[in-house]
């Protein structure tokens, strides 16, 4: 998609620090890292949100997770631990509407959700 920042990164129009690339998936460092390791794993195909994933694409999600775990090992955070998260739409905090998974680690991230 022409006005999508992640499509531009995938196509190399916008620079990024890529850490993984194949025909289906690209991973690059987040520009505003919340932890020492913060990588975004994105499908090459422009899929706006989690809500837009068709059942036939279930394998893509599995591959995205596997790519994230591989990068976690390469970055040395597999044993210390990390978090994988995906934000969906406004209440989920999604800012870029090209599907992506965050892999965050390298520090103690604490509890994800505060108890009410
Ligand atoms: P979201 O809130 O949509 O789940 O996360 C979007 C992420 O994309 C944010 O963590 C943000 O820092 C990152 N981001 C936004 N623009 C760019 C960019 O141009 N380059 C890179 N590498 N990351 C970006
Ligand atoms: Zn896109």
PDB file of C-alpha atoms and ligand atoms in Angstrom:
ATOM      1  CA  UNK A   1       0.000   0.000   0.000  1.00  0.00           C
ATOM      2  CA  UNK A   2       1.442   3.307  -1.096  1.00  0.00           C
ATOM      3  CA  UNK A   3       0.887   5.297   2.113  1.00  0.00           C
ATOM      4  CA  UNK A   4       1.851   2.534   4.553  1.00  0.00           C
ATOM      5  CA  UNK A   5       5.076   3.108   6.478  1.00  0.00           C
ATOM      6  CA  UNK A   6       5.760  -0.620   6.966  1.00  0.00           C
ATOM      7  CA  UNK A   7       5.173  -1.379   3.269  1.00  0.00           C
ATOM      8  CA  UNK A   8       7.751   1.324   2.525  1.00  0.00           C
ATOM      9  CA  UNK A   9      10.180  -0.248   5.008  1.00  0.00           C
ATOM     10  CA  UNK A  10       9.638  -3.696   3.445  1.00  0.00           C
ATOM     11  CA  UNK A  11      10.278  -2.253  -0.011  1.00  0.00           C
ATOM     12  CA  UNK A  12      13.385  -0.414   1.229  1.00  0.00           C
ATOM     13  CA  UNK A  13      11.937   3.046   0.494  1.00  0.00           C
ATOM     14  CA  UNK A  14      12.324   3.942   4.175  1.00  0.00           C
ATOM     15  CA  UNK A  15      15.522   2.803   5.919  1.00  0.00           C
ATOM     16  CA  UNK A  16      15.357   0.341   8.793  1.00  0.00           C
ATOM     17  CA  UNK A  17      17.630  -2.064  10.621  1.00  0.00           C
ATOM     18  CA  UNK A  18      16.382  -5.377   9.270  1.00  0.00           C
ATOM     19  CA  UNK A  19      17.197  -8.452  11.325  1.00  0.00           C
ATOM     20  CA  UNK A  20      15.308 -11.071   9.287  1.00  0.00           C
ATOM     21  CA  UNK A  21      13.824 -11.335   5.821  1.00  0.00           C
ATOM     22  CA  UNK A  22      12.220 -14.040   3.705  1.00  0.00           C
ATOM     23  CA  UNK A  23       9.575 -14.083   0.972  1.00  0.00           C
ATOM     24  CA  UNK A  24       6.722 -13.840   3.501  1.00  0.00           C
ATOM     25  CA  UNK A  25       8.067 -12.088   6.600  1.00  0.00           C
ATOM     26  CA  UNK A  26      10.377  -9.179   7.441  1.00  0.00           C
ATOM     27  CA  UNK A  27      11.655  -8.199  10.901  1.00  0.00           C
ATOM     28  CA  UNK A  28      13.347  -4.931  11.837  1.00  0.00           C
ATOM     29  CA  UNK A  29      14.276  -2.985  14.956  1.00  0.00           C
ATOM     30  CA  UNK A  30      11.595  -0.695  16.381  1.00  0.00           C
ATOM     31  CA  UNK A  31      12.543   2.969  15.879  1.00  0.00           C
ATOM     32  CA  UNK A  32      11.502   3.798  19.454  1.00  0.00           C
ATOM     33  CA  UNK A  33      12.581   0.746  21.480  1.00  0.00           C
ATOM     34  CA  UNK A  34      10.889   0.204  24.872  1.00  0.00           C
ATOM     35  CA  UNK A  35      13.584  -2.271  25.941  1.00  0.00           C
ATOM     36  CA  UNK A  36      17.142  -3.245  24.901  1.00  0.00           C
ATOM     37  CA  UNK A  37      15.641  -5.685  22.378  1.00  0.00           C
ATOM     38  CA  UNK A  38      12.551  -4.498  20.494  1.00  0.00           C
ATOM     39  CA  UNK A  39      11.930  -6.013  17.096  1.00  0.00           C
ATOM     40  CA  UNK A  40       8.850  -5.816  14.868  1.00  0.00           C
ATOM     41  CA  UNK A  41       7.921  -8.910  12.862  1.00  0.00           C
ATOM     42  CA  UNK A  42       5.683  -8.077   9.903  1.00  0.00           C
ATOM     43  CA  UNK A  43       4.159  -9.974   6.985  1.00  0.00           C
ATOM     44  CA  UNK A  44       5.221  -8.769   3.545  1.00  0.00           C
ATOM     45  CA  UNK A  45       1.540  -8.750   2.609  1.00  0.00           C
ATOM     46  CA  UNK A  46      -0.323  -5.606   3.691  1.00  0.00           C
ATOM     47  CA  UNK A  47      -2.865  -6.860   6.234  1.00  0.00           C
ATOM     48  CA  UNK A  48      -4.162  -3.904   8.317  1.00  0.00           C
ATOM     49  CA  UNK A  49      -5.123  -5.549  11.618  1.00  0.00           C
ATOM     50  CA  UNK A  50      -5.579  -8.873  13.392  1.00  0.00           C
ATOM     51  CA  UNK A  51      -9.270  -8.611  12.478  1.00  0.00           C
ATOM     52  CA  UNK A  52      -8.367  -8.890   8.792  1.00  0.00           C
ATOM     53  CA  UNK A  53      -6.636 -12.261   9.015  1.00  0.00           C
ATOM     54  CA  UNK A  54      -8.528 -14.924   7.163  1.00  0.00           C
ATOM     55  CA  UNK A  55      -8.559 -18.515   8.475  1.00  0.00           C
ATOM     56  CA  UNK A  56      -6.426 -19.578   5.511  1.00  0.00           C
ATOM     57  CA  UNK A  57      -3.660 -17.307   6.839  1.00  0.00           C
ATOM     58  CA  UNK A  58      -3.280 -19.138  10.156  1.00  0.00           C
ATOM     59  CA  UNK A  59       0.104 -20.511   9.134  1.00  0.00           C
ATOM     60  CA  UNK A  60       1.404 -16.970   8.613  1.00  0.00           C
ATOM     61  CA  UNK A  61       0.757 -16.119  12.271  1.00  0.00           C
ATOM     62  CA  UNK A  62       2.580 -19.263  13.345  1.00  0.00           C
ATOM     63  CA  UNK A  63       5.524 -18.370  11.163  1.00  0.00           C
ATOM     64  CA  UNK A  64       5.619 -14.829  12.578  1.00  0.00           C
ATOM     65  CA  UNK A  65       5.839 -16.257  16.092  1.00  0.00           C
ATOM     66  CA  UNK A  66       8.570 -18.686  15.064  1.00  0.00           C
ATOM     67  CA  UNK A  67      10.576 -15.883  13.448  1.00  0.00           C
ATOM     68  CA  UNK A  68      10.243 -13.905  16.694  1.00  0.00           C
ATOM     69  CA  UNK A  69      11.504 -16.826  18.789  1.00  0.00           C
ATOM     70  CA  UNK A  70      14.418 -17.301  16.407  1.00  0.00           C
ATOM     71  CA  UNK A  71      15.377 -13.614  16.733  1.00  0.00           C
ATOM     72  CA  UNK A  72      15.020 -13.881  20.533  1.00  0.00           C
ATOM     73  CA  UNK A  73      17.581 -16.694  20.492  1.00  0.00           C
ATOM     74  CA  UNK A  74      19.895 -14.730  18.197  1.00  0.00           C
ATOM     75  CA  UNK A  75      19.626 -11.637  20.423  1.00  0.00           C
ATOM     76  CA  UNK A  76      20.369 -13.717  23.531  1.00  0.00           C
ATOM     77  CA  UNK A  77      17.080 -13.114  25.338  1.00  0.00           C
ATOM     78  CA  UNK A  78      15.460 -16.529  24.844  1.00  0.00           C
ATOM     79  CA  UNK A  79      16.516 -17.769  28.284  1.00  0.00           C
ATOM     80  CA  UNK A  80      16.129 -14.493  30.224  1.00  0.00           C
ATOM     81  CA  UNK A  81      12.710 -14.055  28.639  1.00  0.00           C
ATOM     82  CA  UNK A  82      10.807 -11.760  26.373  1.00  0.00           C
ATOM     83  CA  UNK A  83       7.291 -10.700  25.450  1.00  0.00           C
ATOM     84  CA  UNK A  84       5.453 -11.071  22.174  1.00  0.00           C
ATOM     85  CA  UNK A  85       2.482  -8.800  21.668  1.00  0.00           C
ATOM     86  CA  UNK A  86       0.164  -7.608  18.958  1.00  0.00           C
ATOM     87  CA  UNK A  87      -1.983  -4.494  19.273  1.00  0.00           C
ATOM     88  CA  UNK A  88      -5.336  -4.269  17.496  1.00  0.00           C
ATOM     89  CA  UNK A  89      -7.161  -1.036  16.718  1.00  0.00           C
ATOM     90  CA  UNK A  90      -7.667   1.968  19.008  1.00  0.00           C
ATOM     91  CA  UNK A  91      -8.223   0.369  22.388  1.00  0.00           C
ATOM     92  CA  UNK A  92      -5.390  -2.084  21.696  1.00  0.00           C
ATOM     93  CA  UNK A  93      -3.018   0.831  21.092  1.00  0.00           C
ATOM     94  CA  UNK A  94      -2.333   0.083  17.428  1.00  0.00           C
ATOM     95  CA  UNK A  95      -0.596   2.984  15.691  1.00  0.00           C
ATOM     96  CA  UNK A  96       0.614   1.428  12.455  1.00  0.00           C
ATOM     97  CA  UNK A  97      -2.100  -0.324  10.449  1.00  0.00           C
ATOM     98  CA  UNK A  98       0.067  -2.994   8.863  1.00  0.00           C
ATOM     99  CA  UNK A  99      -0.065  -6.185  10.933  1.00  0.00           C
ATOM    100  CA  UNK A 100       2.973  -6.616  13.184  1.00  0.00           C
ATOM    101  CA  UNK A 101       4.140  -8.491  16.211  1.00  0.00           C
ATOM    102  CA  UNK A 102       6.402  -6.897  18.829  1.00  0.00           C
ATOM    103  CA  UNK A 103       9.203  -9.018  20.347  1.00  0.00           C
ATOM    104  CA  UNK A 104      10.503  -7.191  23.413  1.00  0.00           C
ATOM    105  CA  UNK A 105      13.183  -8.298  25.860  1.00  0.00           C
ATOM    106  CA  UNK A 106      16.511  -7.572  27.502  1.00  0.00           C
ATOM    107  CA  UNK A 107      15.033  -6.245  30.749  1.00  0.00           C
ATOM    108  CA  UNK A 108      12.452  -7.342  33.280  1.00  0.00           C
ATOM    109  CA  UNK A 109       9.159  -6.253  31.735  1.00  0.00           C
ATOM    110  CA  UNK A 110       7.078  -6.888  34.836  1.00  0.00           C
ATOM    111  CA  UNK A 111       3.444  -7.793  34.723  1.00  0.00           C
ATOM    112  CA  UNK A 112       1.664  -6.990  31.485  1.00  0.00           C
ATOM    113  CA  UNK A 113      -1.692  -6.048  32.951  1.00  0.00           C
ATOM    114  CA  UNK A 114      -2.271  -4.139  36.168  1.00  0.00           C
ATOM    115  CA  UNK A 115      -4.836  -5.728  38.423  1.00  0.00           C
ATOM    116  CA  UNK A 116      -7.997  -3.658  38.838  1.00  0.00           C
TER     117      UNK A 116
HETATM  118  P1  LIG B   1       1.773  -0.327  17.340  1.00  0.00           P
HETATM  119  O1  LIG B   1       1.466   0.690  18.390  1.00  0.00           O
HETATM  120  O2  LIG B   1       1.075  -0.045  16.037  1.00  0.00           O
HETATM  121  O3  LIG B   1       1.565  -1.748  17.806  1.00  0.00           O
HETATM  122  O4  LIG B   1       3.335  -0.235  17.102  1.00  0.00           O
HETATM  123  C1  LIG B   1       3.914   0.480  16.057  1.00  0.00           C
HETATM  124  C2  LIG B   1       5.403   0.488  16.316  1.00  0.00           C
HETATM  125  O5  LIG B   1       6.050   0.913  15.133  1.00  0.00           O
HETATM  126  C3  LIG B   1       5.825   1.429  17.446  1.00  0.00           C
HETATM  127  O6  LIG B   1       6.493   0.709  18.464  1.00  0.00           O
HETATM  128  C4  LIG B   1       6.745   2.429  16.736  1.00  0.00           C
HETATM  129  O7  LIG B   1       7.845   2.826  17.527  1.00  0.00           O
HETATM  130  C5  LIG B   1       7.161   1.679  15.490  1.00  0.00           C
HETATM  131  N1  LIG B   1       7.461   2.528  14.343  1.00  0.00           N
HETATM  132  C6  LIG B   1       6.695   3.550  13.881  1.00  0.00           C
HETATM  133  N2  LIG B   1       7.261   4.115  12.797  1.00  0.00           N
HETATM  134  C7  LIG B   1       8.415   3.414  12.579  1.00  0.00           C
HETATM  135  C8  LIG B   1       9.437   3.542  11.583  1.00  0.00           C
HETATM  136  O8  LIG B   1       9.416   4.389  10.696  1.00  0.00           O
HETATM  137  N3  LIG B   1      10.473   2.662  11.674  1.00  0.00           N
HETATM  138  C9  LIG B   1      10.532   1.694  12.643  1.00  0.00           C
HETATM  139  N4  LIG B   1      11.608   0.890  12.639  1.00  0.00           N
HETATM  140  N5  LIG B   1       9.575   1.563  13.588  1.00  0.00           N
HETATM  141  C10 LIG B   1       8.534   2.414  13.553  1.00  0.00           C
HETATM  142 ZN1  LIG B   2       1.557  -1.973   4.658  1.00  0.00          ZN
END
